[in-house]
Coordinates of C-alpha atoms in Angstrom, one line a residue:
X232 CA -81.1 57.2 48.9
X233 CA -77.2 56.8 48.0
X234 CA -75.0 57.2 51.5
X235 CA -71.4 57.8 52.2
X236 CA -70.1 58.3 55.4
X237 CA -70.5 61.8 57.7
X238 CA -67.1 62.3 58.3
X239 CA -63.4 60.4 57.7
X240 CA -62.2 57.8 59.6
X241 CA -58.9 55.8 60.3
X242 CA -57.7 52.6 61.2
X243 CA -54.0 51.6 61.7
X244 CA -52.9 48.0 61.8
X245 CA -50.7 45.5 60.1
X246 CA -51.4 43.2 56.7
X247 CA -52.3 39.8 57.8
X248 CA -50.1 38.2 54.9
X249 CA -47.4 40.8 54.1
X250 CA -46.9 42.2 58.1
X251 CA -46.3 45.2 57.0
X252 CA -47.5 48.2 58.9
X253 CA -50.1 50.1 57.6
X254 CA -52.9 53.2 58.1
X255 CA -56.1 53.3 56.0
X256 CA -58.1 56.1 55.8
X257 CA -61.8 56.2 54.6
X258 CA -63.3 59.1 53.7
X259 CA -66.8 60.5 52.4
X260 CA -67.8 60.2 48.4
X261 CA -70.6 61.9 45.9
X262 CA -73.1 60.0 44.9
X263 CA -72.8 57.3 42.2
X264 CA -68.7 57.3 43.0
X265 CA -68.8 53.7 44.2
X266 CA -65.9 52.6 46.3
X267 CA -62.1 53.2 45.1
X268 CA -58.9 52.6 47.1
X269 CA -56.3 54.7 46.1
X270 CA -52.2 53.9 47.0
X271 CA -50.6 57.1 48.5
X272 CA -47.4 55.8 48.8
X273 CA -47.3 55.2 44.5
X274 CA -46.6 57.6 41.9
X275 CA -48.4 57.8 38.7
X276 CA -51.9 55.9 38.8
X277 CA -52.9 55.0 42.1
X278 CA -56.7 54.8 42.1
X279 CA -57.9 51.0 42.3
X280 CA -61.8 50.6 41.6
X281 CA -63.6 47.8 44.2
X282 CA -65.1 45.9 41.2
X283 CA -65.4 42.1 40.5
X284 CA -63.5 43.2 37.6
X285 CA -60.6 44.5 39.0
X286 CA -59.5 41.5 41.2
X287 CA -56.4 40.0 39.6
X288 CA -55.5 37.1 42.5
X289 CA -57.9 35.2 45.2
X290 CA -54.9 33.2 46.7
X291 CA -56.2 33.3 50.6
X292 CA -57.4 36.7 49.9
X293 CA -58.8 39.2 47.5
X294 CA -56.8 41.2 46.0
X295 CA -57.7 44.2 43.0
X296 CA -55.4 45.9 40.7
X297 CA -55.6 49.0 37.8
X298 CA -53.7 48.6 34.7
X299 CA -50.9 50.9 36.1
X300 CA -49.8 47.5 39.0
X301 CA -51.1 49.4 41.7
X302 CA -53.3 47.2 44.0
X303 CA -54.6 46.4 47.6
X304 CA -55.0 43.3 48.5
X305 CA -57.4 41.6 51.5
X306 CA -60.1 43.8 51.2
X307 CA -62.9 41.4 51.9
X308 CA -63.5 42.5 55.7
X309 CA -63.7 46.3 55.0
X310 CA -65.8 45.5 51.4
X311 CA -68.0 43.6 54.3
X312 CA -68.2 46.2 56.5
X313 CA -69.5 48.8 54.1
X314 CA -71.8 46.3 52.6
X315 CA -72.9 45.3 56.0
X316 CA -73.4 48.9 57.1
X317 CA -74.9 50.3 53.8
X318 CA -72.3 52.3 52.6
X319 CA -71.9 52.9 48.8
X320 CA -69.8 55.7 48.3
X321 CA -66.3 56.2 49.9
X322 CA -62.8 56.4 48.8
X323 CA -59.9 54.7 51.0
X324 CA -56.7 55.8 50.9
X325 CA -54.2 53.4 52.0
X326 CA -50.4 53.1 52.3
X327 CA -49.2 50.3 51.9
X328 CA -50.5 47.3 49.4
X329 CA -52.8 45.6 52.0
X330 CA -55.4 46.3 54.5
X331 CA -54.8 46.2 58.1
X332 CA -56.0 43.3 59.5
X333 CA -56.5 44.3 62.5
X334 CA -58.8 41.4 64.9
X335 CA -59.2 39.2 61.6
X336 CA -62.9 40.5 61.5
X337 CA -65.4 43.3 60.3
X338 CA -65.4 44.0 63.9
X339 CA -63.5 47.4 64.2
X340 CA -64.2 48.7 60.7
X341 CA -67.8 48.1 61.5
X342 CA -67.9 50.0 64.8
X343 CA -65.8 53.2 63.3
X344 CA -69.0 53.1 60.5
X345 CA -71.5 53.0 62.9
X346 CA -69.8 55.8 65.3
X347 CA -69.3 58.1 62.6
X348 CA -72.9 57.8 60.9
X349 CA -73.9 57.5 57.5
X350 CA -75.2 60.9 55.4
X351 CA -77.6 60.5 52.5
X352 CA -76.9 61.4 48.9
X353 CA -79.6 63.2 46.4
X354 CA -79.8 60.3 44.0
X355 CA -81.9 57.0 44.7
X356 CA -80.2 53.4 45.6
X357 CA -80.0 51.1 42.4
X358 CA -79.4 47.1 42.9
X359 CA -78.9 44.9 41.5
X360 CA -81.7 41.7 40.8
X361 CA -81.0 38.3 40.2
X362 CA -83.3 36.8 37.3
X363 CA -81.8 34.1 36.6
X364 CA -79.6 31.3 38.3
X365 CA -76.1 31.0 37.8
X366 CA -73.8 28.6 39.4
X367 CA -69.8 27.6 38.9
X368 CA -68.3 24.7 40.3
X369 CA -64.8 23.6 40.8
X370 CA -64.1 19.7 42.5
X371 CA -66.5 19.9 45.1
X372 CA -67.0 23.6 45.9
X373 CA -69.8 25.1 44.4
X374 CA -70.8 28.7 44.6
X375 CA -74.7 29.6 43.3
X376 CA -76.9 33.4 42.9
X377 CA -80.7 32.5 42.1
X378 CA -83.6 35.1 42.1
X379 CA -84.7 36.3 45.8
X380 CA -86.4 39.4 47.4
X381 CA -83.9 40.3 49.3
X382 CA -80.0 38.6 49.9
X383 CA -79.7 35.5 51.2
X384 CA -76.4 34.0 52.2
X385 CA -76.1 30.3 52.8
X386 CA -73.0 28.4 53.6
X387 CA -71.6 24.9 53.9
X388 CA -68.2 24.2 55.2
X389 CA -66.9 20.6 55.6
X390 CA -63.3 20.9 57.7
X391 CA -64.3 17.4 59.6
X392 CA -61.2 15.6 57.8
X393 CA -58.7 18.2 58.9
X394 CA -60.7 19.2 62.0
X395 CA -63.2 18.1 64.4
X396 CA -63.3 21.1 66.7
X397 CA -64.6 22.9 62.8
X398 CA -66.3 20.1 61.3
X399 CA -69.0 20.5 59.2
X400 CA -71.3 23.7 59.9
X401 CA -73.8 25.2 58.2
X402 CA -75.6 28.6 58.3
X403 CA -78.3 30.8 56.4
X404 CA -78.9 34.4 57.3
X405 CA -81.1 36.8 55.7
X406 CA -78.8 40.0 55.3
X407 CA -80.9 42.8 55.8
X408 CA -81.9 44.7 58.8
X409 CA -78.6 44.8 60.1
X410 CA -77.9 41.0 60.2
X411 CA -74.5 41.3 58.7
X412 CA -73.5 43.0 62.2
X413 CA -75.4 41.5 64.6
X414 CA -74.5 37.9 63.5
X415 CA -71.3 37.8 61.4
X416 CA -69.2 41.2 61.4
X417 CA -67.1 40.3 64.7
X418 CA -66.6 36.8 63.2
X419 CA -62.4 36.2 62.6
X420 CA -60.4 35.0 59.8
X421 CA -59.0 31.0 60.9
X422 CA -56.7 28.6 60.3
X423 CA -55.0 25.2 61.4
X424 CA -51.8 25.4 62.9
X425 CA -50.4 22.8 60.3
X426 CA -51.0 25.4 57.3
X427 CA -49.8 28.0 59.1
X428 CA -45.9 27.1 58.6
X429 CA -46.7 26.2 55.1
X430 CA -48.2 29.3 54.5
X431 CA -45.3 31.2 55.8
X432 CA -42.6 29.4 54.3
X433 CA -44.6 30.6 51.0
X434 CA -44.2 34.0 52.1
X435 CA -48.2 34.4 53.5
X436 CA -49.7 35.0 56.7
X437 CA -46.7 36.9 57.7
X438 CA -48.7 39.4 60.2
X439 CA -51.0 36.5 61.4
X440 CA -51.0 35.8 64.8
X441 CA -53.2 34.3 67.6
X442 CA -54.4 37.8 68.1
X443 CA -55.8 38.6 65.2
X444 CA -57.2 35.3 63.8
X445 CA -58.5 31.8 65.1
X446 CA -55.7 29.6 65.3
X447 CA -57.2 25.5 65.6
X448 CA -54.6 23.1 66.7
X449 CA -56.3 19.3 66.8
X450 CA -59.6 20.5 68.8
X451 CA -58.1 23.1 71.2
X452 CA -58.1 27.1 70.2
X453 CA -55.1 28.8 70.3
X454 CA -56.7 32.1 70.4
X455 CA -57.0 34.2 73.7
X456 CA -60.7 34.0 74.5
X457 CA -61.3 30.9 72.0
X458 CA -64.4 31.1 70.0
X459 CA -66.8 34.0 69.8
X460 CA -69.0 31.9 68.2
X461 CA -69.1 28.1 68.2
X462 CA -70.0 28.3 64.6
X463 CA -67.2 31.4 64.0
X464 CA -65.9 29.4 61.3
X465 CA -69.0 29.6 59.0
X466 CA -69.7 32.8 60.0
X467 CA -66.9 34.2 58.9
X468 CA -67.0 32.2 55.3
X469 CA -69.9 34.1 55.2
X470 CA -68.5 37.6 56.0
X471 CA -65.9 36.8 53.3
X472 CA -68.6 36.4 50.8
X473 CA -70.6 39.2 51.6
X474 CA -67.4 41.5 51.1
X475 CA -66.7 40.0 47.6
X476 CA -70.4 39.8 46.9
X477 CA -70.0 43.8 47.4
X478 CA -67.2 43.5 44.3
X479 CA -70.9 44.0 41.9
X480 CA -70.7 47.3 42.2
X481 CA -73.8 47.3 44.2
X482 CA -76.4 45.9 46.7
X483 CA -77.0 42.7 45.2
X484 CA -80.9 41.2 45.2
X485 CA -80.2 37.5 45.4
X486 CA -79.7 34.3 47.2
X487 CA -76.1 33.1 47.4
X488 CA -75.3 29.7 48.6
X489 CA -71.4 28.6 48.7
X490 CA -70.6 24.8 49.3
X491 CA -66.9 24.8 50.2
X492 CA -66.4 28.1 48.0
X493 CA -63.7 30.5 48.4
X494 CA -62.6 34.2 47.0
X495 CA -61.9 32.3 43.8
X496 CA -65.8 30.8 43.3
X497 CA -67.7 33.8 44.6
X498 CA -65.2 36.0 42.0
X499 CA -66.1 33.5 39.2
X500 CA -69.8 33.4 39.9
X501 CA -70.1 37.4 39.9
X502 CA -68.2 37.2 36.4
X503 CA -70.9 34.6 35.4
X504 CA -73.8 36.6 36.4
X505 CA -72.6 39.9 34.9
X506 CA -71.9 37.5 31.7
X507 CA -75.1 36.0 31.4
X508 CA -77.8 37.5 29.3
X509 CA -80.9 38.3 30.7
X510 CA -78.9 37.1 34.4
X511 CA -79.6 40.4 36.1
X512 CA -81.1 44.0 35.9
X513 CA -80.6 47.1 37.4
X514 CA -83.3 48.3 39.8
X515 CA -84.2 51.8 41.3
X516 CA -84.9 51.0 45.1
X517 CA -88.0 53.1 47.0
X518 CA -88.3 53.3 50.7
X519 CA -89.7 49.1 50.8
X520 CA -87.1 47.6 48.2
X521 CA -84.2 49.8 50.0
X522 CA -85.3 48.2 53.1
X523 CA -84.4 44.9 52.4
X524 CA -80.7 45.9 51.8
X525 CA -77.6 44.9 54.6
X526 CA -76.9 47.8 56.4
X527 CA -80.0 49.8 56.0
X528 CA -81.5 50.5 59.8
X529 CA -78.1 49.4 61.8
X530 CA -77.7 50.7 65.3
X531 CA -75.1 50.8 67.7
X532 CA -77.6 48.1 69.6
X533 CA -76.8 45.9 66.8
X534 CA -73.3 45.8 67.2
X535 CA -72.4 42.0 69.3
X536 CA -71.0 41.8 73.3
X537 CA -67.4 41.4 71.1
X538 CA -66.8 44.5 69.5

């Protein structure tokens, strides 16, 4: 069945590219409401839906907008974390225009889900199935959704000309059974120190710090702690996807692989598949098909030594 979540929760933080303080509250939904993010600090139309649709800029993050201007940007890590913990009905009020950033992970979003429980709705899961594969390419990232039983992600990452301590990595993960938050959800957003004066003299990563991301200068980690991960990188390309993957509109039956792919590809590639005859269908989910959905089954057991 349909969930949303038992009770509200809160998160205060700052917005990793505008620094801006900020406090985002999630609270539960009816069935078949989807996710929506609505601006409490506008006037007039504030209600932004979480649809592929409704993203209007990928620059370093996600970002979705209503035809009134009002939008939330970097909303990949919480769109993960409800993905990753099978929620798929809540609305989030937020007041400012970005999420908190908070570690640069799914980390704390994921452990408020899991504390607070997830209720079931009277009206069956749909998903959506992949018939067909589409692929969109750009230079030499590529991002690809072909028919599986259940969602794949794969990833490549090549960073071995701008850093050897991130090199190349690869990873696969099958996403159900709570893999999403045993293997990727307390993986952090990261950067090389080079970009990061570039990206602030273009008015970005103004809340970033060591603290809440993974900060690579030549081969040694800025970050307190270093890695949590030697592969952190991939893993958290991999969360990033999973949270715009969520953008469908629902659980997605599929296998996505991402060569060097970004917000931008995976964005492209949903707008592909949704544009593609004969791409996709919708699918009623029973107790064996829901199974194989991220989040179904997560326990606190599942949640890594980070969080």
């Amino acid at each position: 069945m349909q969930t949303t979540i038992k009770s509200t929760v809160g998160f205060a933080g700052v917005g990793l590219h505008t620094g801006k303080p900020v406090r985002m509250t999630l609270h539960p939904a009816s069935a078949h409401y989807g996710i929506w993010f609505r601006r409490t600090d506008l006037d007039g139309d504030s209600l932004i839906p979480a649809r592929y649709d409704a993203v209007s800029d990928t620059q370093l993050c996600t970002k979705i907008s209503n035809g009134a201007g009002a939008s939330v940007s970097t909303i990949e890590h919480i769109m993960a974390a409800l993905a990753g913990c099978g929620v798929q009905n809540a609305l989030i009020e937020i007041d400012g225009p970005e999420v908190p950033v908070l570690d640069g992970s799914s980390a704390e979003f994921v452990e408020a889900l899991v504390a607070t429980g997830l209720r079931r709705l009277d009206a069956p899961v749909r998903a959506i199935e992949v018939l067909q594969t589409v692929e969109v390419s750009e230079g030499l990232a590529t991002a690809r959704l072909e028919p599986s039983d259940t969602l794949h992600i794969d990833f490549h990452i090549d960073f071995a000309e701008q850093s050897e301590l991130i090199g190349r990595q690869n990873k696969t993960l099958n996403m159900a059974n709570g893999a999403f938050v045993r293997e990727l959800s307390d993986s952090r957003t990261f950067c090389l120190q080079k970009d990061v004066d570039m990206m602030r003299a273009n008015g970005l990563a103004l809340g970033g710090t060591v603290e809440n991301a993974v900060v690579v200068d030549g081969d040694t980690v800025l970050s307190p702690g270093g890695l949590r991960h030697k592969d952190e990188a991939v893993r958290h390309k991999m969360l990033d996807a999973l949270g715009d993957l969520a953008l469908a509109g629902a659980p997605l039956l599929g296998r996505y692989t991402g060569v060097r792919a970004g917000h931008a590809m995976t964005n492209k590639l949903l707008r592909k598949l949704f544009a593609t005859p004969g791409a996709y269908r919708m699918v009623e989910c029973d107790e064996t098909l829901a199974a194989r959905l991220p989040g179904v089954g997560v326990h606190r057991a599942d949640l890594p030594a980070s969080v």
